[in-house]
Tab-separated table of N, CA and C and ligand atoms in Angstrom:
chain	number	residue	atom	x	y	z
A	1193	UNK	N	-0.995	-94.383	-56.302
A	1193	UNK	CA	-1.406	-95.562	-55.556
A	1193	UNK	C	-0.517	-96.736	-55.955
A	1194	UNK	N	-0.532	-97.726	-55.135
A	1194	UNK	CA	0.157	-98.976	-55.476
A	1194	UNK	C	-0.718	-100.122	-54.986
A	1195	UNK	N	-0.452	-101.299	-55.500
A	1195	UNK	CA	-1.229	-102.456	-55.073
A	1195	UNK	C	-0.701	-102.940	-53.732
A	1196	UNK	N	-1.620	-103.081	-52.793
A	1196	UNK	CA	-1.228	-103.661	-51.517
A	1196	UNK	C	-1.438	-105.172	-51.571
A	1197	UNK	N	-2.625	-105.569	-51.989
A	1197	UNK	CA	-2.947	-106.991	-52.093
A	1197	UNK	C	-3.842	-107.214	-53.298
A	1198	UNK	N	-3.603	-108.262	-54.037
A	1198	UNK	CA	-4.570	-108.681	-55.041
A	1198	UNK	C	-5.487	-109.701	-54.379
A	1199	UNK	N	-6.782	-109.383	-54.387
A	1199	UNK	CA	-7.721	-110.229	-53.652
A	1199	UNK	C	-8.197	-111.400	-54.479
A	1200	UNK	N	-8.486	-111.144	-55.739
A	1200	UNK	CA	-8.912	-112.238	-56.601
A	1200	UNK	C	-8.591	-111.860	-58.028
A	1201	UNK	N	-8.376	-112.848	-58.840
A	1201	UNK	CA	-8.055	-112.588	-60.233
A	1201	UNK	C	-8.726	-113.624	-61.102
A	1202	UNK	N	-9.360	-113.149	-62.176
A	1202	UNK	CA	-9.964	-114.026	-63.163
A	1202	UNK	C	-9.382	-113.655	-64.511
A	1203	UNK	N	-8.635	-114.558	-65.106
A	1203	UNK	CA	-7.834	-114.237	-66.288
A	1203	UNK	C	-6.984	-113.014	-65.961
A	1204	UNK	N	-7.137	-111.913	-66.706
A	1204	UNK	CA	-6.301	-110.754	-66.391
A	1204	UNK	C	-7.035	-109.686	-65.574
A	1205	UNK	N	-8.295	-109.912	-65.291
A	1205	UNK	CA	-9.045	-108.944	-64.482
A	1205	UNK	C	-8.891	-109.276	-63.008
A	1206	UNK	N	-8.620	-108.268	-62.214
A	1206	UNK	CA	-8.469	-108.550	-60.792
A	1206	UNK	C	-9.124	-107.501	-59.911
A	1207	UNK	N	-9.332	-107.883	-58.672
A	1207	UNK	CA	-9.739	-106.963	-57.612
A	1207	UNK	C	-8.564	-106.825	-56.676
A	1208	UNK	N	-8.243	-105.603	-56.331
A	1208	UNK	CA	-7.094	-105.397	-55.460
A	1208	UNK	C	-7.408	-104.335	-54.420
A	1209	UNK	N	-6.621	-104.367	-53.361
A	1209	UNK	CA	-6.608	-103.269	-52.410
A	1209	UNK	C	-5.447	-102.363	-52.812
A	1210	UNK	N	-5.781	-101.128	-53.149
A	1210	UNK	CA	-4.760	-100.140	-53.499
A	1210	UNK	C	-4.436	-99.312	-52.262
A	1211	UNK	N	-3.172	-98.981	-52.130
A	1211	UNK	CA	-2.746	-98.206	-50.967
A	1211	UNK	C	-2.019	-96.947	-51.433
A	1212	UNK	N	-2.334	-95.847	-50.788
A	1212	UNK	CA	-1.661	-94.583	-51.088
A	1212	UNK	C	-0.314	-94.538	-50.371
A	1213	UNK	N	0.734	-94.189	-51.119
A	1213	UNK	CA	2.079	-94.104	-50.546
A	1213	UNK	C	2.233	-92.921	-49.602
A	1214	UNK	N	1.345	-91.944	-49.738
A	1214	UNK	CA	1.516	-90.699	-48.998
A	1214	UNK	C	0.767	-90.676	-47.670
A	1215	UNK	N	-0.501	-91.101	-47.701
A	1215	UNK	CA	-1.284	-91.010	-46.472
A	1215	UNK	C	-1.706	-92.369	-45.932
A	1216	UNK	N	-1.413	-93.445	-46.681
A	1216	UNK	CA	-1.735	-94.777	-46.193
A	1216	UNK	C	-3.171	-95.202	-46.414
A	1217	UNK	N	-3.962	-94.339	-47.078
A	1217	UNK	CA	-5.356	-94.663	-47.364
A	1217	UNK	C	-5.434	-95.893	-48.264
A	1218	UNK	N	-6.370	-96.792	-47.985
A	1218	UNK	CA	-6.549	-97.968	-48.832
A	1218	UNK	C	-7.949	-97.974	-49.416
A	1219	UNK	N	-8.071	-98.491	-50.617
A	1219	UNK	CA	-9.378	-98.646	-51.220
A	1219	UNK	C	-9.377	-99.838	-52.156
A	1220	UNK	N	-10.561	-100.445	-52.300
A	1220	UNK	CA	-10.689	-101.609	-53.162
A	1220	UNK	C	-11.000	-101.140	-54.563
A	1221	UNK	N	-10.392	-101.770	-55.553
A	1221	UNK	CA	-10.677	-101.392	-56.919
A	1221	UNK	C	-10.404	-102.538	-57.862
A	1222	UNK	N	-10.761	-102.308	-59.114
A	1222	UNK	CA	-10.514	-103.318	-60.127
A	1222	UNK	C	-9.213	-103.001	-60.851
A	1223	UNK	N	-8.724	-103.952	-61.594
A	1223	UNK	CA	-7.526	-103.723	-62.369
A	1223	UNK	C	-7.440	-104.686	-63.521
A	1224	UNK	N	-6.499	-104.409	-64.398
A	1224	UNK	CA	-6.251	-105.276	-65.533
A	1224	UNK	C	-4.780	-105.622	-65.530
A	1225	UNK	N	-4.481	-106.895	-65.484
A	1225	UNK	CA	-3.111	-107.346	-65.235
A	1225	UNK	C	-2.266	-107.379	-66.504
A	1226	UNK	N	-1.943	-106.208	-67.026
A	1226	UNK	CA	-0.931	-106.172	-68.086
A	1226	UNK	C	0.101	-105.098	-67.758
A	1227	UNK	N	1.184	-105.110	-68.529
A	1227	UNK	CA	2.298	-104.206	-68.244
A	1227	UNK	C	1.887	-102.745	-68.226
A	1228	UNK	N	1.062	-102.367	-69.204
A	1228	UNK	CA	0.635	-100.967	-69.286
A	1228	UNK	C	-0.106	-100.547	-68.028
A	1229	UNK	N	-0.977	-101.422	-67.545
A	1229	UNK	CA	-1.738	-101.077	-66.352
A	1229	UNK	C	-0.818	-100.891	-65.141
A	1230	UNK	N	0.107	-101.836	-64.974
A	1230	UNK	CA	1.016	-101.751	-63.822
A	1230	UNK	C	1.966	-100.552	-63.921
A	1231	UNK	N	2.443	-100.275	-65.144
A	1231	UNK	CA	3.454	-99.230	-65.319
A	1231	UNK	C	2.873	-97.826	-65.429
A	1232	UNK	N	1.707	-97.733	-66.091
A	1232	UNK	CA	1.206	-96.395	-66.423
A	1232	UNK	C	-0.094	-96.001	-65.730
A	1233	UNK	N	-0.952	-96.964	-65.497
A	1233	UNK	CA	-2.272	-96.615	-64.973
A	1233	UNK	C	-2.256	-96.492	-63.445
A	1234	UNK	N	-1.741	-97.514	-62.785
A	1234	UNK	CA	-1.769	-97.505	-61.316
A	1234	UNK	C	-1.029	-96.303	-60.720
A	1235	UNK	N	0.204	-95.994	-61.176
A	1235	UNK	CA	0.888	-94.847	-60.550
A	1235	UNK	C	0.209	-93.507	-60.795
A	1236	UNK	N	-0.714	-93.441	-61.765
A	1236	UNK	CA	-1.418	-92.181	-62.008
A	1236	UNK	C	-2.781	-92.137	-61.337
A	1237	UNK	N	-3.144	-93.215	-60.650
A	1237	UNK	CA	-4.407	-93.206	-59.899
A	1237	UNK	C	-4.279	-92.225	-58.746
A	1238	UNK	N	-5.287	-91.358	-58.635
A	1238	UNK	CA	-5.258	-90.394	-57.536
A	1238	UNK	C	-5.888	-90.986	-56.289
A	1239	UNK	N	-5.238	-90.759	-55.187
A	1239	UNK	CA	-5.799	-91.154	-53.900
A	1239	UNK	C	-7.068	-90.339	-53.661
A	1240	UNK	N	-8.148	-91.005	-53.265
A	1240	UNK	CA	-9.392	-90.265	-53.042
A	1240	UNK	C	-9.336	-89.443	-51.754
A	1241	UNK	N	-8.364	-89.716	-50.927
A	1241	UNK	CA	-8.265	-88.979	-49.666
A	1241	UNK	C	-7.359	-87.753	-49.785
A	1242	UNK	N	-6.130	-87.951	-50.282
A	1242	UNK	CA	-5.202	-86.817	-50.342
A	1242	UNK	C	-4.998	-86.286	-51.759
A	1243	UNK	N	-5.494	-87.018	-52.780
A	1243	UNK	CA	-5.431	-86.527	-54.151
A	1243	UNK	C	-4.078	-86.651	-54.827
A	1244	UNK	N	-3.146	-87.339	-54.201
A	1244	UNK	CA	-1.808	-87.468	-54.791
A	1244	UNK	C	-1.694	-88.754	-55.612
A	1245	UNK	N	-0.748	-88.745	-56.541
A	1245	UNK	CA	-0.439	-89.945	-57.304
A	1245	UNK	C	0.872	-90.526	-56.773
A	1246	UNK	N	1.253	-91.687	-57.304
A	1246	UNK	CA	2.457	-92.358	-56.800
A	1246	UNK	C	3.696	-91.486	-56.982
A	1247	UNK	N	4.665	-91.653	-56.122
A	1247	UNK	CA	5.911	-90.912	-56.221
A	1247	UNK	C	6.863	-91.568	-57.191
A	1248	UNK	N	8.070	-91.009	-57.317
A	1248	UNK	CA	9.054	-91.517	-58.271
A	1248	UNK	C	9.636	-92.858	-57.824
A	1249	UNK	N	9.338	-93.262	-56.612
A	1249	UNK	CA	9.856	-94.548	-56.137
A	1249	UNK	C	8.888	-95.694	-56.432
A	1250	UNK	N	7.823	-95.405	-57.185
A	1250	UNK	CA	6.871	-96.457	-57.530
A	1250	UNK	C	7.542	-97.568	-58.335
A	1251	UNK	N	7.285	-98.800	-57.958
A	1251	UNK	CA	7.809	-99.955	-58.696
A	1251	UNK	C	6.635	-100.835	-59.132
A	1252	UNK	N	6.444	-100.986	-60.458
A	1252	UNK	CA	5.314	-101.802	-60.906
A	1252	UNK	C	5.505	-103.279	-60.584
A	1253	UNK	N	4.405	-103.956	-60.346
A	1253	UNK	CA	4.452	-105.404	-60.180
A	1253	UNK	C	4.603	-106.046	-61.556
A	1254	UNK	N	5.045	-107.276	-61.554
A	1254	UNK	CA	5.046	-108.014	-62.814
A	1254	UNK	C	3.691	-108.696	-62.973
A	1255	UNK	N	3.352	-108.971	-64.217
A	1255	UNK	CA	2.055	-109.578	-64.484
A	1255	UNK	C	2.083	-111.056	-64.119
A	1256	UNK	N	0.896	-111.577	-63.872
A	1256	UNK	CA	0.780	-113.002	-63.550
A	1256	UNK	C	1.032	-113.844	-64.802
A	1257	UNK	N	0.507	-113.359	-65.921
A	1257	UNK	CA	0.694	-114.079	-67.187
A	1257	UNK	C	1.561	-113.242	-68.116
A	1258	UNK	N	2.319	-113.908	-68.983
A	1258	UNK	CA	3.083	-113.182	-69.990
A	1258	UNK	C	2.134	-112.544	-70.993
A	1259	UNK	N	2.620	-111.487	-71.680
A	1259	UNK	CA	1.779	-110.751	-72.616
A	1259	UNK	C	1.285	-111.627	-73.762
A	1260	UNK	N	2.104	-112.589	-74.165
A	1260	UNK	CA	1.719	-113.429	-75.308
A	1260	UNK	C	1.008	-114.703	-74.877
A	1261	UNK	N	0.752	-114.826	-73.603
A	1261	UNK	CA	0.115	-116.033	-73.086
A	1261	UNK	C	-1.398	-115.902	-73.251
A	1262	UNK	N	-2.034	-116.926	-73.734
A	1262	UNK	CA	-3.500	-116.908	-73.884
A	1262	UNK	C	-4.105	-117.467	-72.605
A	1263	UNK	N	-4.957	-116.637	-71.978
A	1263	UNK	CA	-5.545	-117.089	-70.703
A	1263	UNK	C	-7.057	-117.059	-70.746
B	2701	ZN	ZN1	-3.412	-90.464	-50.000
């Protein structure tokens, strides 16, 4: 999956619409805005419709806040 839109964010917690690269299925979910989440967690999320994870062309988003920033 990848993030299509971030709907709202409070500190590093956010709600986003995730979109499947393979079948286009979208679903709303929560997330945590740090590098690990963008790089490792999101691309391994399985689409609930087709069951696939992100392909090798997945590009993580950058975080809203830096890792050392206190929010
Ligand atoms: Zn899918």
